[in-house]
Amino acid sequence: MTNYHQYLPSPLLSGFVECYWTLRSPGKGADSIQRLIPGGRVELIFNLGDRFHWQFPGMEAQSLACGRIKVMGQRNKISFAWQEGNPHLIGVRFKPGGLAAFSKVPVSEILNQLLPAEYLFGYSVHDCIARLQGSVLDENQIKLLDEFLAKAIRYEPAQWSLVSSTVNFMRTSPDNISIGEICRENQACYKKLERKFLQIVGYTPKNYYRIIRFNRAIREMAFRKNSLTSIGYECGFYDQAHFIKDFRLFTGTTPSLFRKEDHFMADFLIHHQPV
């Protein structure tokens, strides 16, 4: 049985970190390939167990072996994961834009990337994983992670308040809101907003809103039995063809087939990660 838990960060980090999470799983074997749907966030992942693999279509598979630390960039297309043996992962899920408090690397550069963590956090992450491996209880490991990140804060990104307020507005607004309305609400021209979004969030505002719209739709599919056509319209898609096009990009399949299949990793994100 897969054992997954989430933990809130300390108040100091609550503006940048959405949650910490732990995942232990009795391996289903390398042939159990799971879809990972894009949620618009960057994650810092520590592996304390057996090897774990990620792959984007058209790219070589990348592995996270025991004792390794990776940064998984925000995604705008489907990716896949599979495990060997009994993985034990500990992760930090940053809020949209939250990574910018720890690194000046433009977040747009890590789109759909799985990178060595030292590229963004320096070699102090290796000391952090050594301390995690020396601790047994999840609560103690989460405390160690929180202490590490509290010391790693380096920057107050320029235009942070603009990006943060725009992200919150996009996430809480009706499904049919336009980018023009978003710009007017935040008193910013689109080009300025686009530059800041690429630097801090890693998407253009239009593409980030596309991710939000898709995630709303897939959650509607999970929690309600409404027809796919009505869900598509309710979530702001122009027509069924528009809905299917985005769905194929983000899941690799159609809405009807996805609804019939078992996706335990995608289900974690649907049930535990907000839109």
PDB file of C-alpha atoms in Angstrom:
ATOM      1  CA  MET A   1       0.000   0.000   0.000  1.00  0.00           C
ATOM      2  CA  THR A   2       1.336   3.422  -0.933  1.00  0.00           C
ATOM      3  CA  ASN A   3       1.912   5.671   2.069  1.00  0.00           C
ATOM      4  CA  TYR A   4       1.715   9.381   1.243  1.00  0.00           C
ATOM      5  CA  HIS A   5       1.605  12.326   3.675  1.00  0.00           C
ATOM      6  CA  GLN A   6       1.780  16.107   3.395  1.00  0.00           C
ATOM      7  CA  TYR A   7       3.080  18.598   5.955  1.00  0.00           C
ATOM      8  CA  LEU A   8       2.783  22.373   6.133  1.00  0.00           C
ATOM      9  CA  PRO A   9       5.911  24.569   6.232  1.00  0.00           C
ATOM     10  CA  SER A  10       6.772  26.947   9.054  1.00  0.00           C
ATOM     11  CA  PRO A  11       5.281  30.488   8.880  1.00  0.00           C
ATOM     12  CA  LEU A  12       8.624  31.869   7.606  1.00  0.00           C
ATOM     13  CA  LEU A  13       8.369  29.674   4.491  1.00  0.00           C
ATOM     14  CA  SER A  14       4.604  29.628   3.990  1.00  0.00           C
ATOM     15  CA  GLY A  15       4.763  32.283   1.270  1.00  0.00           C
ATOM     16  CA  PHE A  16       7.111  30.154  -0.848  1.00  0.00           C
ATOM     17  CA  VAL A  17       6.500  26.492   0.069  1.00  0.00           C
ATOM     18  CA  GLU A  18       3.125  24.844  -0.484  1.00  0.00           C
ATOM     19  CA  CYS A  19       3.932  21.681   1.439  1.00  0.00           C
ATOM     20  CA  TYR A  20       6.445  18.971   2.265  1.00  0.00           C
ATOM     21  CA  TRP A  21       5.513  15.433   1.333  1.00  0.00           C
ATOM     22  CA  THR A  22       6.691  11.887   1.945  1.00  0.00           C
ATOM     23  CA  LEU A  23       6.029   8.842  -0.219  1.00  0.00           C
ATOM     24  CA  ARG A  24       6.779   5.217   0.596  1.00  0.00           C
ATOM     25  CA  SER A  25       5.570   2.485  -1.710  1.00  0.00           C
ATOM     26  CA  PRO A  26       5.940  -1.275  -2.000  1.00  0.00           C
ATOM     27  CA  GLY A  27       7.279  -1.337  -5.550  1.00  0.00           C
ATOM     28  CA  LYS A  28       4.945  -2.437  -8.315  1.00  0.00           C
ATOM     29  CA  GLY A  29       7.901  -3.073 -10.559  1.00  0.00           C
ATOM     30  CA  ALA A  30       9.469  -1.276 -13.487  1.00  0.00           C
ATOM     31  CA  ASP A  31       6.538  -2.147 -15.746  1.00  0.00           C
ATOM     32  CA  SER A  32       4.086  -0.106 -13.676  1.00  0.00           C
ATOM     33  CA  ILE A  33       4.330   3.202 -15.540  1.00  0.00           C
ATOM     34  CA  GLN A  34       2.314   6.083 -14.129  1.00  0.00           C
ATOM     35  CA  ARG A  35       1.261   9.373 -15.685  1.00  0.00           C
ATOM     36  CA  LEU A  36       2.321  12.595 -13.959  1.00  0.00           C
ATOM     37  CA  ILE A  37       0.033  15.477 -14.825  1.00  0.00           C
ATOM     38  CA  PRO A  38       1.421  19.047 -14.800  1.00  0.00           C
ATOM     39  CA  GLY A  39       0.367  21.143 -11.822  1.00  0.00           C
ATOM     40  CA  GLY A  40       2.398  24.303 -12.367  1.00  0.00           C
ATOM     41  CA  ARG A  41       4.847  23.811  -9.502  1.00  0.00           C
ATOM     42  CA  VAL A  42       8.547  23.089  -8.971  1.00  0.00           C
ATOM     43  CA  GLU A  43       9.563  20.300  -6.583  1.00  0.00           C
ATOM     44  CA  LEU A  44      12.774  19.469  -4.727  1.00  0.00           C
ATOM     45  CA  ILE A  45      12.937  15.676  -4.324  1.00  0.00           C
ATOM     46  CA  PHE A  46      15.176  13.563  -2.066  1.00  0.00           C
ATOM     47  CA  ASN A  47      15.339   9.797  -2.568  1.00  0.00           C
ATOM     48  CA  LEU A  48      16.115   7.697   0.523  1.00  0.00           C
ATOM     49  CA  GLY A  49      15.017   4.390  -1.006  1.00  0.00           C
ATOM     50  CA  ASP A  50      15.247   2.398  -4.232  1.00  0.00           C
ATOM     51  CA  ARG A  51      15.641   3.832  -7.705  1.00  0.00           C
ATOM     52  CA  PHE A  52      12.873   5.959  -9.221  1.00  0.00           C
ATOM     53  CA  HIS A  53      12.572   6.933 -12.898  1.00  0.00           C
ATOM     54  CA  TRP A  54      11.044   9.850 -14.831  1.00  0.00           C
ATOM     55  CA  GLN A  55      10.615  10.316 -18.547  1.00  0.00           C
ATOM     56  CA  PHE A  56       9.151  12.908 -20.893  1.00  0.00           C
ATOM     57  CA  PRO A  57       7.988  11.758 -24.342  1.00  0.00           C
ATOM     58  CA  GLY A  58      10.847  11.869 -26.823  1.00  0.00           C
ATOM     59  CA  MET A  59      13.519  12.124 -24.106  1.00  0.00           C
ATOM     60  CA  GLU A  60      15.813   9.644 -22.382  1.00  0.00           C
ATOM     61  CA  ALA A  61      14.596   8.301 -19.037  1.00  0.00           C
ATOM     62  CA  GLN A  62      16.211   9.939 -16.004  1.00  0.00           C
ATOM     63  CA  SER A  63      16.766   8.088 -12.736  1.00  0.00           C
ATOM     64  CA  LEU A  64      16.770   9.194  -9.123  1.00  0.00           C
ATOM     65  CA  ALA A  65      18.907   6.697  -7.228  1.00  0.00           C
ATOM     66  CA  CYS A  66      19.148   6.336  -3.455  1.00  0.00           C
ATOM     67  CA  GLY A  67      20.954   9.295  -1.910  1.00  0.00           C
ATOM     68  CA  ARG A  68      20.287  11.583  -4.868  1.00  0.00           C
ATOM     69  CA  ILE A  69      18.533  14.947  -4.906  1.00  0.00           C
ATOM     70  CA  LYS A  70      16.792  16.432  -7.924  1.00  0.00           C
ATOM     71  CA  VAL A  71      14.782  19.495  -8.797  1.00  0.00           C
ATOM     72  CA  MET A  72      11.794  18.663 -10.984  1.00  0.00           C
ATOM     73  CA  GLY A  73      10.847  21.754 -12.941  1.00  0.00           C
ATOM     74  CA  GLN A  74       7.315  22.860 -13.608  1.00  0.00           C
ATOM     75  CA  ARG A  75       5.761  21.004 -16.523  1.00  0.00           C
ATOM     76  CA  ASN A  76       3.534  21.842 -19.459  1.00  0.00           C
ATOM     77  CA  LYS A  77       3.144  18.342 -20.877  1.00  0.00           C
ATOM     78  CA  ILE A  78       2.689  14.761 -19.799  1.00  0.00           C
ATOM     79  CA  SER A  79       5.537  12.892 -18.130  1.00  0.00           C
ATOM     80  CA  PHE A  80       5.819   9.350 -16.767  1.00  0.00           C
ATOM     81  CA  ALA A  81       7.316   7.714 -13.689  1.00  0.00           C
ATOM     82  CA  TRP A  82       8.043   4.185 -12.547  1.00  0.00           C
ATOM     83  CA  GLN A  83       9.790   2.643  -9.583  1.00  0.00           C
ATOM     84  CA  GLU A  84      12.033  -0.231  -8.614  1.00  0.00           C
ATOM     85  CA  GLY A  85      11.763  -2.016  -5.291  1.00  0.00           C
ATOM     86  CA  ASN A  86      10.606   0.190  -2.436  1.00  0.00           C
ATOM     87  CA  PRO A  87      11.160   3.894  -3.048  1.00  0.00           C
ATOM     88  CA  HIS A  88      11.147   6.378  -0.173  1.00  0.00           C
ATOM     89  CA  LEU A  89      10.841   9.942  -1.452  1.00  0.00           C
ATOM     90  CA  ILE A  90      10.742  13.190   0.502  1.00  0.00           C
ATOM     91  CA  GLY A  91       9.739  16.299  -1.406  1.00  0.00           C
ATOM     92  CA  VAL A  92       9.301  20.040  -1.188  1.00  0.00           C
ATOM     93  CA  ARG A  93       6.489  21.391  -3.351  1.00  0.00           C
ATOM     94  CA  PHE A  94       7.027  25.096  -3.938  1.00  0.00           C
ATOM     95  CA  LYS A  95       4.184  27.475  -4.533  1.00  0.00           C
ATOM     96  CA  PRO A  96       3.966  28.882  -8.069  1.00  0.00           C
ATOM     97  CA  GLY A  97       6.868  31.333  -8.107  1.00  0.00           C
ATOM     98  CA  GLY A  98       8.173  30.174  -4.723  1.00  0.00           C
ATOM     99  CA  LEU A  99      11.479  28.844  -6.040  1.00  0.00           C
ATOM    100  CA  ALA A 100      12.561  32.401  -6.905  1.00  0.00           C
ATOM    101  CA  ALA A 101      13.183  33.098  -3.207  1.00  0.00           C
ATOM    102  CA  PHE A 102      16.025  30.564  -3.262  1.00  0.00           C
ATOM    103  CA  SER A 103      17.590  30.947  -6.710  1.00  0.00           C
ATOM    104  CA  LYS A 104      18.027  33.620  -9.379  1.00  0.00           C
ATOM    105  CA  VAL A 105      17.956  31.054 -12.172  1.00  0.00           C
ATOM    106  CA  PRO A 106      14.978  31.976 -14.407  1.00  0.00           C
ATOM    107  CA  VAL A 107      12.327  29.369 -13.692  1.00  0.00           C
ATOM    108  CA  SER A 108      11.500  29.226 -17.415  1.00  0.00           C
ATOM    109  CA  GLU A 109      14.898  27.519 -17.908  1.00  0.00           C
ATOM    110  CA  ILE A 110      13.859  24.456 -15.915  1.00  0.00           C
ATOM    111  CA  LEU A 111      10.549  23.807 -17.681  1.00  0.00           C
ATOM    112  CA  ASN A 112      10.119  20.021 -18.143  1.00  0.00           C
ATOM    113  CA  GLN A 113      13.586  19.412 -16.651  1.00  0.00           C
ATOM    114  CA  LEU A 114      14.889  17.076 -13.953  1.00  0.00           C
ATOM    115  CA  LEU A 115      18.098  18.683 -12.682  1.00  0.00           C
ATOM    116  CA  PRO A 116      20.714  18.053  -9.990  1.00  0.00           C
ATOM    117  CA  ALA A 117      19.576  20.020  -6.948  1.00  0.00           C
ATOM    118  CA  GLU A 118      22.968  21.679  -6.472  1.00  0.00           C
ATOM    119  CA  TYR A 119      22.362  23.583  -9.719  1.00  0.00           C
ATOM    120  CA  LEU A 120      19.815  25.704  -7.846  1.00  0.00           C
ATOM    121  CA  PHE A 121      20.613  25.189  -4.159  1.00  0.00           C
ATOM    122  CA  GLY A 122      24.373  24.653  -4.085  1.00  0.00           C
ATOM    123  CA  TYR A 123      26.212  21.724  -2.537  1.00  0.00           C
ATOM    124  CA  SER A 124      24.673  22.251   0.904  1.00  0.00           C
ATOM    125  CA  VAL A 125      21.833  19.975  -0.285  1.00  0.00           C
ATOM    126  CA  HIS A 126      24.203  17.000   0.083  1.00  0.00           C
ATOM    127  CA  ASP A 127      24.629  17.742   3.772  1.00  0.00           C
ATOM    128  CA  CYS A 128      20.855  17.982   4.013  1.00  0.00           C
ATOM    129  CA  ILE A 129      20.254  14.514   2.569  1.00  0.00           C
ATOM    130  CA  ALA A 130      22.914  13.050   4.865  1.00  0.00           C
ATOM    131  CA  ARG A 131      20.999  14.452   7.824  1.00  0.00           C
ATOM    132  CA  LEU A 132      17.712  13.129   6.435  1.00  0.00           C
ATOM    133  CA  GLN A 133      19.192   9.647   6.081  1.00  0.00           C
ATOM    134  CA  GLY A 134      20.286   9.796   9.720  1.00  0.00           C
ATOM    135  CA  SER A 135      16.744  10.476  10.912  1.00  0.00           C
ATOM    136  CA  VAL A 136      13.928   7.943  11.130  1.00  0.00           C
ATOM    137  CA  LEU A 137      10.698   9.795  11.907  1.00  0.00           C
ATOM    138  CA  ASP A 138       8.954  11.765   9.151  1.00  0.00           C
ATOM    139  CA  GLU A 139       8.318  14.657  11.538  1.00  0.00           C
ATOM    140  CA  ASN A 140      12.049  15.000  12.280  1.00  0.00           C
ATOM    141  CA  GLN A 141      12.930  14.828   8.587  1.00  0.00           C
ATOM    142  CA  ILE A 142      10.383  17.541   7.783  1.00  0.00           C
ATOM    143  CA  LYS A 143      11.862  19.730  10.508  1.00  0.00           C
ATOM    144  CA  LEU A 144      15.323  19.258   8.994  1.00  0.00           C
ATOM    145  CA  LEU A 145      14.004  20.232   5.575  1.00  0.00           C
ATOM    146  CA  ASP A 146      12.308  23.311   6.967  1.00  0.00           C
ATOM    147  CA  GLU A 147      15.528  24.393   8.706  1.00  0.00           C
ATOM    148  CA  PHE A 148      17.526  23.856   5.504  1.00  0.00           C
ATOM    149  CA  LEU A 149      15.175  25.994   3.423  1.00  0.00           C
ATOM    150  CA  ALA A 150      14.956  28.729   6.059  1.00  0.00           C
ATOM    151  CA  LYS A 151      18.724  29.127   5.765  1.00  0.00           C
ATOM    152  CA  ALA A 152      18.606  28.904   1.956  1.00  0.00           C
ATOM    153  CA  ILE A 153      16.371  31.962   1.385  1.00  0.00           C
ATOM    154  CA  ARG A 154      18.471  34.437  -0.596  1.00  0.00           C
ATOM    155  CA  TYR A 155      16.213  36.828  -2.445  1.00  0.00           C
ATOM    156  CA  GLU A 156      13.072  38.886  -2.382  1.00  0.00           C
ATOM    157  CA  PRO A 157      12.310  38.704  -6.110  1.00  0.00           C
ATOM    158  CA  ALA A 158      11.579  41.962  -7.880  1.00  0.00           C
ATOM    159  CA  GLN A 159       7.865  42.254  -8.668  1.00  0.00           C
ATOM    160  CA  TRP A 160       7.133  39.342  -6.299  1.00  0.00           C
ATOM    161  CA  SER A 161       3.935  41.010  -5.092  1.00  0.00           C
ATOM    162  CA  LEU A 162       2.723  41.544  -8.674  1.00  0.00           C
ATOM    163  CA  VAL A 163       3.250  37.906  -9.623  1.00  0.00           C
ATOM    164  CA  SER A 164       1.862  36.560  -6.343  1.00  0.00           C
ATOM    165  CA  SER A 165      -1.312  38.648  -6.549  1.00  0.00           C
ATOM    166  CA  THR A 166      -1.807  37.693 -10.215  1.00  0.00           C
ATOM    167  CA  VAL A 167      -1.391  33.978  -9.472  1.00  0.00           C
ATOM    168  CA  ASN A 168      -3.917  34.191  -6.627  1.00  0.00           C
ATOM    169  CA  PHE A 169      -6.356  36.094  -8.830  1.00  0.00           C
ATOM    170  CA  MET A 170      -6.047  33.528 -11.631  1.00  0.00           C
ATOM    171  CA  ARG A 171      -6.535  30.610  -9.251  1.00  0.00           C
ATOM    172  CA  THR A 172      -9.663  32.050  -7.613  1.00  0.00           C
ATOM    173  CA  SER A 173     -11.344  33.691 -10.615  1.00  0.00           C
ATOM    174  CA  PRO A 174     -14.174  32.302 -12.744  1.00  0.00           C
ATOM    175  CA  ASP A 175     -13.209  29.840 -15.435  1.00  0.00           C
ATOM    176  CA  ASN A 176     -13.979  32.147 -18.353  1.00  0.00           C
ATOM    177  CA  ILE A 177     -11.847  35.134 -17.286  1.00  0.00           C
ATOM    178  CA  SER A 178      -9.668  36.664 -20.000  1.00  0.00           C
ATOM    179  CA  ILE A 179      -5.992  37.573 -19.838  1.00  0.00           C
ATOM    180  CA  GLY A 180      -7.024  41.180 -20.496  1.00  0.00           C
ATOM    181  CA  GLU A 181      -9.151  41.137 -17.346  1.00  0.00           C
ATOM    182  CA  ILE A 182      -6.239  39.650 -15.396  1.00  0.00           C
ATOM    183  CA  CYS A 183      -3.944  42.465 -16.554  1.00  0.00           C
ATOM    184  CA  ARG A 184      -6.510  45.145 -15.700  1.00  0.00           C
ATOM    185  CA  GLU A 185      -7.102  43.679 -12.231  1.00  0.00           C
ATOM    186  CA  ASN A 186      -3.371  43.827 -11.497  1.00  0.00           C
ATOM    187  CA  GLN A 187      -2.764  47.136 -13.299  1.00  0.00           C
ATOM    188  CA  ALA A 188      -0.026  45.673 -15.490  1.00  0.00           C
ATOM    189  CA  CYS A 189       0.506  45.467 -19.232  1.00  0.00           C
ATOM    190  CA  TYR A 190       0.737  41.951 -20.635  1.00  0.00           C
ATOM    191  CA  LYS A 191       4.376  42.195 -21.758  1.00  0.00           C
ATOM    192  CA  LYS A 192       5.532  43.266 -18.294  1.00  0.00           C
ATOM    193  CA  LEU A 193       3.495  40.502 -16.682  1.00  0.00           C
ATOM    194  CA  GLU A 194       4.853  37.957 -19.163  1.00  0.00           C
ATOM    195  CA  ARG A 195       8.491  38.852 -18.391  1.00  0.00           C
ATOM    196  CA  LYS A 196       7.933  38.515 -14.659  1.00  0.00           C
ATOM    197  CA  PHE A 197       5.993  35.271 -15.014  1.00  0.00           C
ATOM    198  CA  LEU A 198       8.715  33.638 -17.115  1.00  0.00           C
ATOM    199  CA  GLN A 199      11.346  34.687 -14.558  1.00  0.00           C
ATOM    200  CA  ILE A 200       9.455  33.717 -11.396  1.00  0.00           C
ATOM    201  CA  VAL A 201       6.719  31.193 -12.306  1.00  0.00           C
ATOM    202  CA  GLY A 202       8.294  29.681 -15.428  1.00  0.00           C
ATOM    203  CA  TYR A 203       5.297  30.024 -17.757  1.00  0.00           C
ATOM    204  CA  THR A 204       3.716  32.877 -19.656  1.00  0.00           C
ATOM    205  CA  PRO A 205       0.500  34.031 -17.926  1.00  0.00           C
ATOM    206  CA  LYS A 206      -1.533  32.501 -20.778  1.00  0.00           C
ATOM    207  CA  ASN A 207       0.137  29.102 -20.442  1.00  0.00           C
ATOM    208  CA  TYR A 208      -0.090  29.142 -16.652  1.00  0.00           C
ATOM    209  CA  TYR A 209      -3.803  29.869 -16.862  1.00  0.00           C
ATOM    210  CA  ARG A 210      -4.090  26.975 -19.307  1.00  0.00           C
ATOM    211  CA  ILE A 211      -2.590  24.689 -16.642  1.00  0.00           C
ATOM    212  CA  ILE A 212      -5.082  26.010 -14.072  1.00  0.00           C
ATOM    213  CA  ARG A 213      -8.031  25.415 -16.404  1.00  0.00           C
ATOM    214  CA  PHE A 214      -6.924  21.850 -17.135  1.00  0.00           C
ATOM    215  CA  ASN A 215      -6.466  21.077 -13.423  1.00  0.00           C
ATOM    216  CA  ARG A 216      -9.936  22.370 -12.655  1.00  0.00           C
ATOM    217  CA  ALA A 217     -11.360  20.103 -15.329  1.00  0.00           C
ATOM    218  CA  ILE A 218      -9.523  16.989 -14.192  1.00  0.00           C
ATOM    219  CA  ARG A 219     -10.678  17.554 -10.617  1.00  0.00           C
ATOM    220  CA  GLU A 220     -14.252  17.950 -11.797  1.00  0.00           C
ATOM    221  CA  MET A 221     -13.858  14.597 -13.556  1.00  0.00           C
ATOM    222  CA  ALA A 222     -12.554  12.996 -10.351  1.00  0.00           C
ATOM    223  CA  PHE A 223     -15.170  14.346  -7.953  1.00  0.00           C
ATOM    224  CA  ARG A 224     -18.285  14.639 -10.116  1.00  0.00           C
ATOM    225  CA  LYS A 225     -20.063  12.311 -12.515  1.00  0.00           C
ATOM    226  CA  ASN A 226     -21.067  15.059 -14.948  1.00  0.00           C
ATOM    227  CA  SER A 227     -20.632  14.480 -18.659  1.00  0.00           C
ATOM    228  CA  LEU A 228     -17.258  15.366 -20.134  1.00  0.00           C
ATOM    229  CA  THR A 229     -18.896  17.867 -22.468  1.00  0.00           C
ATOM    230  CA  SER A 230     -20.478  19.801 -19.595  1.00  0.00           C
ATOM    231  CA  ILE A 231     -17.239  19.719 -17.573  1.00  0.00           C
ATOM    232  CA  GLY A 232     -15.313  21.119 -20.535  1.00  0.00           C
ATOM    233  CA  TYR A 233     -17.726  24.031 -20.961  1.00  0.00           C
ATOM    234  CA  GLU A 234     -17.923  24.714 -17.212  1.00  0.00           C
ATOM    235  CA  CYS A 235     -14.140  24.955 -17.008  1.00  0.00           C
ATOM    236  CA  GLY A 236     -13.829  27.467 -19.825  1.00  0.00           C
ATOM    237  CA  PHE A 237     -12.971  25.345 -22.882  1.00  0.00           C
ATOM    238  CA  TYR A 238     -14.452  26.670 -26.127  1.00  0.00           C
ATOM    239  CA  ASP A 239     -15.671  23.285 -27.322  1.00  0.00           C
ATOM    240  CA  GLN A 240     -15.020  19.558 -26.956  1.00  0.00           C
ATOM    241  CA  ALA A 241     -12.172  19.612 -29.496  1.00  0.00           C
ATOM    242  CA  HIS A 242     -10.409  22.317 -27.463  1.00  0.00           C
ATOM    243  CA  PHE A 243     -10.853  20.256 -24.280  1.00  0.00           C
ATOM    244  CA  ILE A 244      -9.493  17.081 -25.887  1.00  0.00           C
ATOM    245  CA  LYS A 245      -6.498  18.902 -27.401  1.00  0.00           C
ATOM    246  CA  ASP A 246      -5.347  20.269 -24.031  1.00  0.00           C
ATOM    247  CA  PHE A 247      -6.140  16.990 -22.294  1.00  0.00           C
ATOM    248  CA  ARG A 248      -3.961  15.010 -24.710  1.00  0.00           C
ATOM    249  CA  LEU A 249      -1.075  17.418 -24.179  1.00  0.00           C
ATOM    250  CA  PHE A 250      -1.247  17.225 -20.387  1.00  0.00           C
ATOM    251  CA  THR A 251      -2.149  13.543 -19.925  1.00  0.00           C
ATOM    252  CA  GLY A 252      -1.191  11.777 -23.169  1.00  0.00           C
ATOM    253  CA  THR A 253      -4.710  10.424 -23.608  1.00  0.00           C
ATOM    254  CA  THR A 254      -8.342  11.512 -24.047  1.00  0.00           C
ATOM    255  CA  PRO A 255     -10.676  12.523 -21.182  1.00  0.00           C
ATOM    256  CA  SER A 256     -12.874   9.452 -21.681  1.00  0.00           C
ATOM    257  CA  LEU A 257      -9.962   6.997 -21.594  1.00  0.00           C
ATOM    258  CA  PHE A 258      -8.333   8.746 -18.642  1.00  0.00           C
ATOM    259  CA  ARG A 259     -11.556   8.470 -16.667  1.00  0.00           C
ATOM    260  CA  LYS A 260     -11.627   4.704 -17.152  1.00  0.00           C
ATOM    261  CA  GLU A 261      -8.005   4.008 -16.209  1.00  0.00           C
ATOM    262  CA  ASP A 262      -6.263   3.703 -12.838  1.00  0.00           C
ATOM    263  CA  HIS A 263      -3.710   6.464 -12.164  1.00  0.00           C
ATOM    264  CA  PHE A 264      -2.613   6.270  -8.537  1.00  0.00           C
ATOM    265  CA  MET A 265       0.111   8.939  -8.847  1.00  0.00           C
ATOM    266  CA  ALA A 266      -2.123  11.343 -10.729  1.00  0.00           C
ATOM    267  CA  ASP A 267      -4.794  10.708  -8.093  1.00  0.00           C
ATOM    268  CA  PHE A 268      -2.397  11.918  -5.383  1.00  0.00           C
ATOM    269  CA  LEU A 269      -2.002  15.227  -7.175  1.00  0.00           C
ATOM    270  CA  ILE A 270      -5.719  15.543  -7.885  1.00  0.00           C
ATOM    271  CA  HIS A 271      -6.696  14.897  -4.259  1.00  0.00           C
ATOM    272  CA  HIS A 272      -3.819  16.604  -2.435  1.00  0.00           C
ATOM    273  CA  GLN A 273      -2.579  19.495  -4.608  1.00  0.00           C
ATOM    274  CA  PRO A 274      -4.787  22.557  -5.004  1.00  0.00           C
ATOM    275  CA  VAL A 275      -5.456  23.995  -8.442  1.00  0.00           C
TER     276      VAL A 275
END
